[in-house]
Tab-separated table of C-alpha atoms and ligand atoms in Angstrom:
chain	number	residue	atom	x	y	z
A	283	MET	CA	16.311	81.223	5.036
A	284	ALA	CA	17.684	80.280	1.613
A	285	ASP	CA	17.146	76.712	0.412
A	286	ASP	CA	20.078	74.345	0.926
A	287	TRP	CA	21.167	72.588	-2.291
A	288	TYR	CA	23.951	70.055	-2.822
A	289	VAL	CA	25.394	70.707	-6.234
A	290	GLU	CA	27.945	68.615	-8.118
A	291	LYS	CA	29.496	70.588	-10.914
A	292	PHE	CA	30.798	68.671	-13.921
A	293	GLU	CA	31.797	71.310	-16.388
A	294	ASP	CA	31.462	75.062	-16.609
A	295	ASN	CA	28.031	74.595	-18.136
A	296	LEU	CA	26.625	71.545	-16.367
A	297	SER	CA	25.798	70.680	-12.779
A	298	PHE	CA	23.430	68.400	-10.864
A	299	GLY	CA	21.776	69.421	-7.608
A	300	LEU	CA	19.391	68.083	-5.011
A	301	LYS	CA	17.543	70.089	-2.411
A	302	VAL	CA	18.796	69.159	1.052
A	303	THR	CA	16.437	69.034	4.013
A	304	LYS	CA	18.953	68.057	6.696
A	305	ARG	CA	22.717	67.700	6.991
A	306	LEU	CA	23.434	64.457	8.858
A	307	PHE	CA	27.228	64.145	8.796
A	308	GLU	CA	30.239	65.995	7.515
A	309	GLY	CA	33.761	64.824	8.253
A	310	LYS	CA	37.192	64.377	6.814
A	311	SER	CA	38.883	60.991	6.800
A	312	ASP	CA	42.536	60.368	5.921
A	313	PHE	CA	41.352	59.972	2.327
A	314	GLN	CA	38.445	62.255	1.554
A	315	LYS	CA	35.605	64.483	2.681
A	316	VAL	CA	32.561	62.428	3.655
A	317	GLU	CA	29.103	63.999	3.613
A	318	ILE	CA	25.707	62.494	4.291
A	319	PHE	CA	22.506	64.477	4.020
A	320	GLU	CA	18.796	64.074	3.626
A	321	THR	CA	17.314	65.095	0.303
A	322	GLU	CA	13.692	65.669	-0.548
A	323	ARG	CA	13.872	63.724	-3.829
A	324	PHE	CA	16.061	60.690	-3.075
A	325	GLY	CA	16.235	60.447	0.721
A	326	THR	CA	19.534	59.923	2.520
A	327	THR	CA	22.463	60.616	0.213
A	328	LEU	CA	26.234	60.044	0.409
A	329	ALA	CA	28.841	62.243	-1.271
A	330	LEU	CA	32.634	61.908	-1.227
A	331	ASP	CA	34.886	64.845	-2.012
A	332	GLY	CA	31.893	66.724	-3.405
A	333	LEU	CA	30.795	63.892	-5.730
A	334	TYR	CA	27.509	62.053	-5.379
A	335	GLN	CA	27.984	58.351	-4.590
A	336	THR	CA	24.619	56.892	-3.736
A	337	SER	CA	21.226	57.612	-2.264
A	338	ALA	CA	18.529	55.585	-0.586
A	339	GLY	CA	16.129	56.401	-3.409
A	340	ASP	CA	18.217	55.557	-6.467
A	341	GLU	CA	20.909	53.138	-5.265
A	342	TYR	CA	19.319	50.074	-6.856
A	343	PHE	CA	19.963	51.423	-10.367
A	344	TYR	CA	23.662	51.158	-9.578
A	345	HIS	CA	24.058	48.245	-7.167
A	346	GLU	CA	21.903	45.780	-9.076
A	347	MET	CA	23.796	46.561	-12.273
A	348	ILE	CA	27.277	46.333	-10.828
A	349	ALA	CA	26.515	42.941	-9.283
A	350	HIS	CA	24.075	40.861	-11.304
A	351	PRO	CA	25.482	40.654	-14.853
A	352	ALA	CA	28.617	39.074	-13.345
A	353	MET	CA	26.835	37.063	-10.685
A	354	THR	CA	24.363	35.480	-13.107
A	355	THR	CA	26.992	34.493	-15.694
A	356	ALA	CA	30.178	33.450	-13.869
A	357	PRO	CA	30.453	29.636	-13.882
A	358	ASN	CA	30.907	29.629	-10.097
A	359	ILE	CA	30.065	32.275	-7.517
A	360	GLU	CA	31.290	30.693	-4.306
A	361	ARG	CA	34.057	33.223	-3.673
A	362	VAL	CA	33.501	36.897	-4.388
A	363	LEU	CA	35.765	39.876	-3.764
A	364	VAL	CA	34.382	43.416	-3.581
A	365	ILE	CA	36.852	46.298	-3.611
A	366	GLY	CA	35.398	49.591	-2.374
A	367	GLY	CA	31.639	49.745	-1.956
A	368	GLY	CA	31.779	51.273	1.538
A	369	ASP	CA	28.040	51.994	1.638
A	370	GLY	CA	27.340	48.246	1.625
A	371	GLY	CA	25.018	48.150	-1.403
A	372	THR	CA	27.200	45.945	-3.586
A	373	VAL	CA	27.858	43.253	-0.973
A	374	ARG	CA	24.141	43.277	-0.194
A	375	GLU	CA	23.382	42.312	-3.806
A	376	VAL	CA	26.183	39.695	-3.896
A	377	LEU	CA	25.025	38.071	-0.685
A	378	ARG	CA	21.507	37.608	-2.023
A	379	TYR	CA	22.852	34.481	-3.756
A	380	PRO	CA	22.789	31.406	-1.517
A	381	GLN	CA	25.580	29.950	-3.725
A	382	VAL	CA	28.028	32.537	-2.348
A	383	LYS	CA	30.035	30.944	0.438
A	384	PHE	CA	32.558	33.715	1.071
A	385	CYS	CA	32.557	37.393	0.210
A	386	LYS	CA	35.518	39.554	1.075
A	387	MET	CA	35.087	43.314	0.948
A	388	VAL	CA	38.145	45.578	1.068
A	389	GLU	CA	37.277	49.247	1.543
A	390	ILE	CA	39.966	51.813	2.179
A	391	ASP	CA	37.891	54.292	4.162
A	392	GLY	CA	36.604	53.127	7.533
A	393	LEU	CA	34.759	56.409	8.006
A	394	VAL	CA	32.578	55.702	4.951
A	395	ILE	CA	31.649	52.286	6.374
A	396	GLU	CA	31.013	53.671	9.857
A	397	GLN	CA	28.809	56.517	8.680
A	398	SER	CA	26.993	54.366	6.111
A	399	LYS	CA	26.146	51.884	8.845
A	400	GLU	CA	24.805	54.765	10.909
A	401	HIS	CA	22.862	56.720	8.282
A	402	LEU	CA	22.312	54.336	5.357
A	403	PRO	CA	21.137	51.096	6.995
A	404	MET	CA	18.520	50.757	4.255
A	405	ILE	CA	21.361	50.262	1.731
A	406	GLY	CA	23.773	48.140	3.768
A	407	THR	CA	21.427	45.401	4.900
A	408	ALA	CA	24.007	42.594	4.817
A	409	TRP	CA	26.711	43.834	7.182
A	410	ASP	CA	25.967	41.015	9.651
A	411	ASP	CA	25.944	38.212	7.100
A	412	PRO	CA	28.398	35.559	8.421
A	413	ARG	CA	29.741	34.996	4.869
A	414	LEU	CA	31.059	38.569	4.748
A	415	ASP	CA	34.711	39.221	5.630
A	416	LEU	CA	34.942	43.002	5.899
A	417	VAL	CA	38.419	44.485	5.781
A	418	VAL	CA	39.283	48.164	6.097
A	419	GLY	CA	42.335	48.433	3.908
A	420	ASP	CA	43.828	49.364	0.585
A	421	GLY	CA	42.366	47.276	-2.257
A	422	ILE	CA	45.360	48.028	-4.477
A	423	ALA	CA	47.809	46.619	-1.934
A	424	TYR	CA	45.495	43.709	-1.205
A	425	VAL	CA	45.357	42.461	-4.800
A	426	LYS	CA	49.096	42.996	-5.166
A	427	GLU	CA	50.098	41.080	-2.056
A	428	THR	CA	47.411	38.566	-1.209
A	429	LYS	CA	47.987	34.843	-1.258
A	430	ASP	CA	44.223	34.196	-1.014
A	431	GLU	CA	42.674	31.505	-3.160
A	432	PRO	CA	41.327	32.744	-6.519
A	433	TYR	CA	37.962	34.477	-6.665
A	434	ASP	CA	35.084	33.580	-8.974
A	435	VAL	CA	33.937	37.177	-9.231
A	436	ILE	CA	35.796	40.404	-8.436
A	437	ILE	CA	33.775	43.622	-8.302
A	438	LEU	CA	35.418	47.023	-8.178
A	439	ASP	CA	32.946	49.503	-6.726
A	440	GLY	CA	35.191	52.541	-6.570
A	441	SER	CA	34.510	56.223	-6.702
A	442	ASP	CA	35.640	58.454	-9.547
A	443	PRO	CA	39.297	58.286	-10.591
A	444	VAL	CA	40.424	61.201	-8.469
A	445	GLY	CA	41.646	60.980	-4.864
A	446	PRO	CA	41.840	57.496	-3.291
A	447	ALA	CA	40.289	55.747	-6.306
A	448	GLU	CA	42.817	57.010	-8.834
A	449	GLY	CA	45.062	53.937	-8.614
A	450	LEU	CA	42.075	51.690	-9.282
A	451	PHE	CA	42.008	52.721	-12.942
A	452	ASN	CA	45.437	51.370	-13.654
A	453	GLU	CA	47.091	48.554	-15.616
A	454	SER	CA	49.016	46.891	-12.805
A	455	PHE	CA	45.919	46.890	-10.602
A	456	PHE	CA	43.916	45.243	-13.395
A	457	GLU	CA	46.710	42.694	-13.976
A	458	ASN	CA	46.620	41.754	-10.302
A	459	CYS	CA	42.825	41.347	-10.423
A	460	LYS	CA	43.160	39.118	-13.483
A	461	ARG	CA	45.762	36.979	-11.698
A	462	MET	CA	43.364	36.493	-8.800
A	463	LEU	CA	40.455	35.251	-10.926
A	464	ALA	CA	39.467	31.601	-10.972
A	465	LYS	CA	38.908	29.872	-14.337
A	466	GLY	CA	35.940	31.464	-16.121
A	467	GLY	CA	36.001	34.217	-13.486
A	468	VAL	CA	34.631	37.691	-14.033
A	469	PHE	CA	35.998	41.098	-13.110
A	470	VAL	CA	33.532	43.982	-13.250
A	471	MET	CA	33.977	47.642	-12.453
A	472	GLN	CA	32.064	50.889	-12.634
A	473	SER	CA	33.440	52.677	-15.681
A	474	GLU	CA	31.962	56.178	-15.526
A	475	ASN	CA	29.874	58.203	-17.949
A	476	PRO	CA	30.960	58.165	-21.611
A	477	LEU	CA	29.585	61.634	-22.148
A	478	LEU	CA	30.922	63.547	-19.156
A	479	PHE	CA	34.045	61.471	-18.474
A	480	LYS	CA	34.750	60.527	-22.056
A	481	ASP	CA	38.482	59.986	-21.828
A	482	VAL	CA	38.285	57.995	-18.605
A	483	PHE	CA	35.601	55.756	-20.071
A	484	TYR	CA	37.405	54.964	-23.340
A	485	GLU	CA	40.866	54.686	-21.818
A	486	THR	CA	39.560	52.354	-19.115
A	487	VAL	CA	37.686	50.045	-21.497
A	488	LEU	CA	40.649	49.845	-23.892
A	489	LEU	CA	43.045	49.129	-21.050
A	490	LEU	CA	40.741	46.427	-19.671
A	491	GLU	CA	40.526	44.885	-23.126
A	492	LYS	CA	44.319	44.858	-23.338
A	493	VAL	CA	44.661	43.178	-19.945
A	494	PHE	CA	41.792	40.665	-20.016
A	495	GLY	CA	41.367	40.126	-23.762
A	496	GLN	CA	37.607	40.709	-23.435
A	497	ALA	CA	36.064	43.852	-21.937
A	498	ASP	CA	32.414	44.581	-22.564
A	499	PRO	CA	31.014	47.877	-21.370
A	500	TYR	CA	27.355	47.882	-20.484
A	501	PHE	CA	24.959	50.721	-20.064
A	502	GLY	CA	22.414	51.857	-17.544
A	503	TYR	CA	21.018	54.813	-15.727
A	504	VAL	CA	21.841	56.266	-12.326
A	505	PRO	CA	19.671	59.320	-11.631
A	506	ILE	CA	22.072	61.147	-9.271
A	507	TYR	CA	25.115	60.844	-11.550
A	508	GLY	CA	24.911	64.037	-13.552
A	509	ALA	CA	23.668	63.184	-17.003
A	510	GLY	CA	22.282	59.950	-15.573
A	511	TYR	CA	23.869	57.790	-18.254
A	512	TRP	CA	26.278	55.308	-16.616
A	513	THR	CA	28.459	52.325	-17.490
A	514	TRP	CA	30.074	49.296	-15.955
A	515	THR	CA	32.524	47.016	-17.745
A	516	TYR	CA	32.471	43.218	-17.685
A	517	CYS	CA	35.857	41.539	-18.154
A	518	THR	CA	36.746	37.907	-18.478
A	519	VAL	CA	39.522	35.843	-19.980
A	520	ASP	CA	37.531	32.752	-20.792
A	521	GLY	CA	33.922	33.465	-19.827
A	522	ASP	CA	30.899	34.907	-21.628
A	523	HIS	CA	28.896	37.963	-20.540
A	524	LEU	CA	25.714	36.622	-22.136
A	525	ALA	CA	25.899	33.083	-20.757
A	526	ILE	CA	23.123	33.753	-18.259
A	527	LYS	CA	22.428	30.906	-15.880
A	528	GLU	CA	18.666	30.955	-16.136
A	529	ASP	CA	17.931	29.438	-12.741
A	530	ARG	CA	20.237	31.865	-10.929
A	531	ALA	CA	18.833	34.874	-12.773
A	532	GLU	CA	15.242	33.820	-12.295
A	533	GLN	CA	15.819	33.455	-8.597
A	534	ILE	CA	17.495	36.865	-8.226
A	535	GLU	CA	15.377	39.032	-10.500
A	536	GLN	CA	12.352	38.533	-8.268
A	537	SER	CA	13.988	40.692	-5.600
A	538	CYS	CA	15.339	43.311	-8.056
A	539	LYS	CA	13.762	46.634	-8.957
A	540	TRP	CA	15.826	47.134	-12.132
A	541	TYR	CA	17.817	44.067	-13.182
A	542	ASN	CA	16.207	41.259	-15.127
A	543	ARG	CA	17.277	39.027	-18.016
A	544	ASP	CA	15.921	41.393	-20.687
A	545	ILE	CA	17.908	44.277	-19.193
A	546	HIS	CA	20.976	42.015	-19.065
A	547	ARG	CA	20.741	41.038	-22.727
A	548	GLY	CA	20.021	44.612	-23.840
A	549	CYS	CA	22.495	46.560	-21.733
A	550	PHE	CA	25.539	45.324	-23.666
A	551	ALA	CA	24.318	46.886	-26.924
A	552	LEU	CA	26.848	49.538	-27.945
A	553	PRO	CA	25.773	52.967	-29.214
A	554	ASN	CA	27.338	53.746	-32.608
A	555	GLU	CA	29.683	56.435	-31.281
A	556	VAL	CA	31.025	53.978	-28.694
A	557	LYS	CA	31.457	51.207	-31.263
A	558	LYS	CA	33.399	53.547	-33.476
A	559	ARG	CA	35.739	54.803	-30.805
A	560	LEU	CA	36.361	51.273	-29.492
A	561	GLY	CA	36.956	49.989	-33.017
A	562	ARG	CA	34.179	47.339	-32.855
B	287	SPD	N1	30.332	59.678	-9.909
B	287	SPD	C1	30.189	58.748	-8.849
B	287	SPD	C2	30.691	57.396	-9.169
B	287	SPD	C3	30.589	56.567	-7.955
B	287	SPD	C4	30.696	55.137	-8.169
B	287	SPD	N2	30.635	54.398	-6.927
B	287	SPD	C5	29.463	54.553	-6.181
B	287	SPD	C6	29.467	53.737	-4.952
B	287	SPD	C7	28.170	53.087	-4.707
B	287	SPD	N3	28.311	51.919	-3.926
C-alpha cells in the first residue's frame, strides 16, 4: 500500500508534507474542513481546510510565542481574551500565570474544540480551569458588540486569512480590539510568514501600526508551517514590548521549552528586508 502523506501546498514550487500513520478524524463544520491525523514525525496533528494548524510535537514553538511576550510585559494580566485558538494551546499558556483571574476564549468552530478535546488532550490541558470562560461564537461579532470590561491582554490565535479567519485581518476588527484594551494593554496576533505570505504580513503590520500607533512584529520558528519562519505582532497604544517583568518571566520560563527572556529580547530584531518595507 502506498504511504499516506498530508501535503500543504503553498505555491506551484513549494509544499510541506508529513507522513501519516493513522487518520483519526475528518469532518466538515459550518465553517471549514477539520482533519486530525497521527504523523510519524510530530504526533497528532490538526489541519483546517487543508492547512496545518498545530501538532503535539511542535505546538510549543507557536503557543509559547503567541502568549508570553504579551503576558510578561503587559502592566496587568488579570483579564485576558483569546479569540480563536480552538485547540486549547494558547489558553493553556495564558492560564499558567496565577495572576490571571479571568480568561475568556471565543472560538467560532465548536467542532475544532470538540475534536481537539478528544484527540489533542496533550495540547489543551487547561480546559477545566475554573478561570476559563469558553464561548463558541464569532470573535468578530463579540468584539463589536460586547459590553465586557476592558481586557489587559487580547490574543488573536486565528488561522490563515482565508475562510472563517478572513475578517480577523481587518481594520474595524482591530479598532474594536483596541477599544476593548485596558490602559497599557496589549493586543497580539499571529501574523503569518513574511516569505510565503508576503502581502498579508506587510499589509497586516502596517494596518496594525495605523490602528494602534505601535505594532512590532516578532519572529520565530514553527516547524510545520511551510518554510518554518513565522511571525506574531505585538500592538499597544501606551505599553512597551520590551518592558519585561522579570519576576513574571522568570516564573514562566521554567515551564517553557522555547520562550525565555533572551528569546524575547532577540525576537523583535527586524531583518533588513522587513525594516525596509516597513519604513523603519
Ligand atoms: N498556517 C497556519 C497558521 C495557523 C495559525 N493558528 C494556529 C492555531 C494554533 N493554536
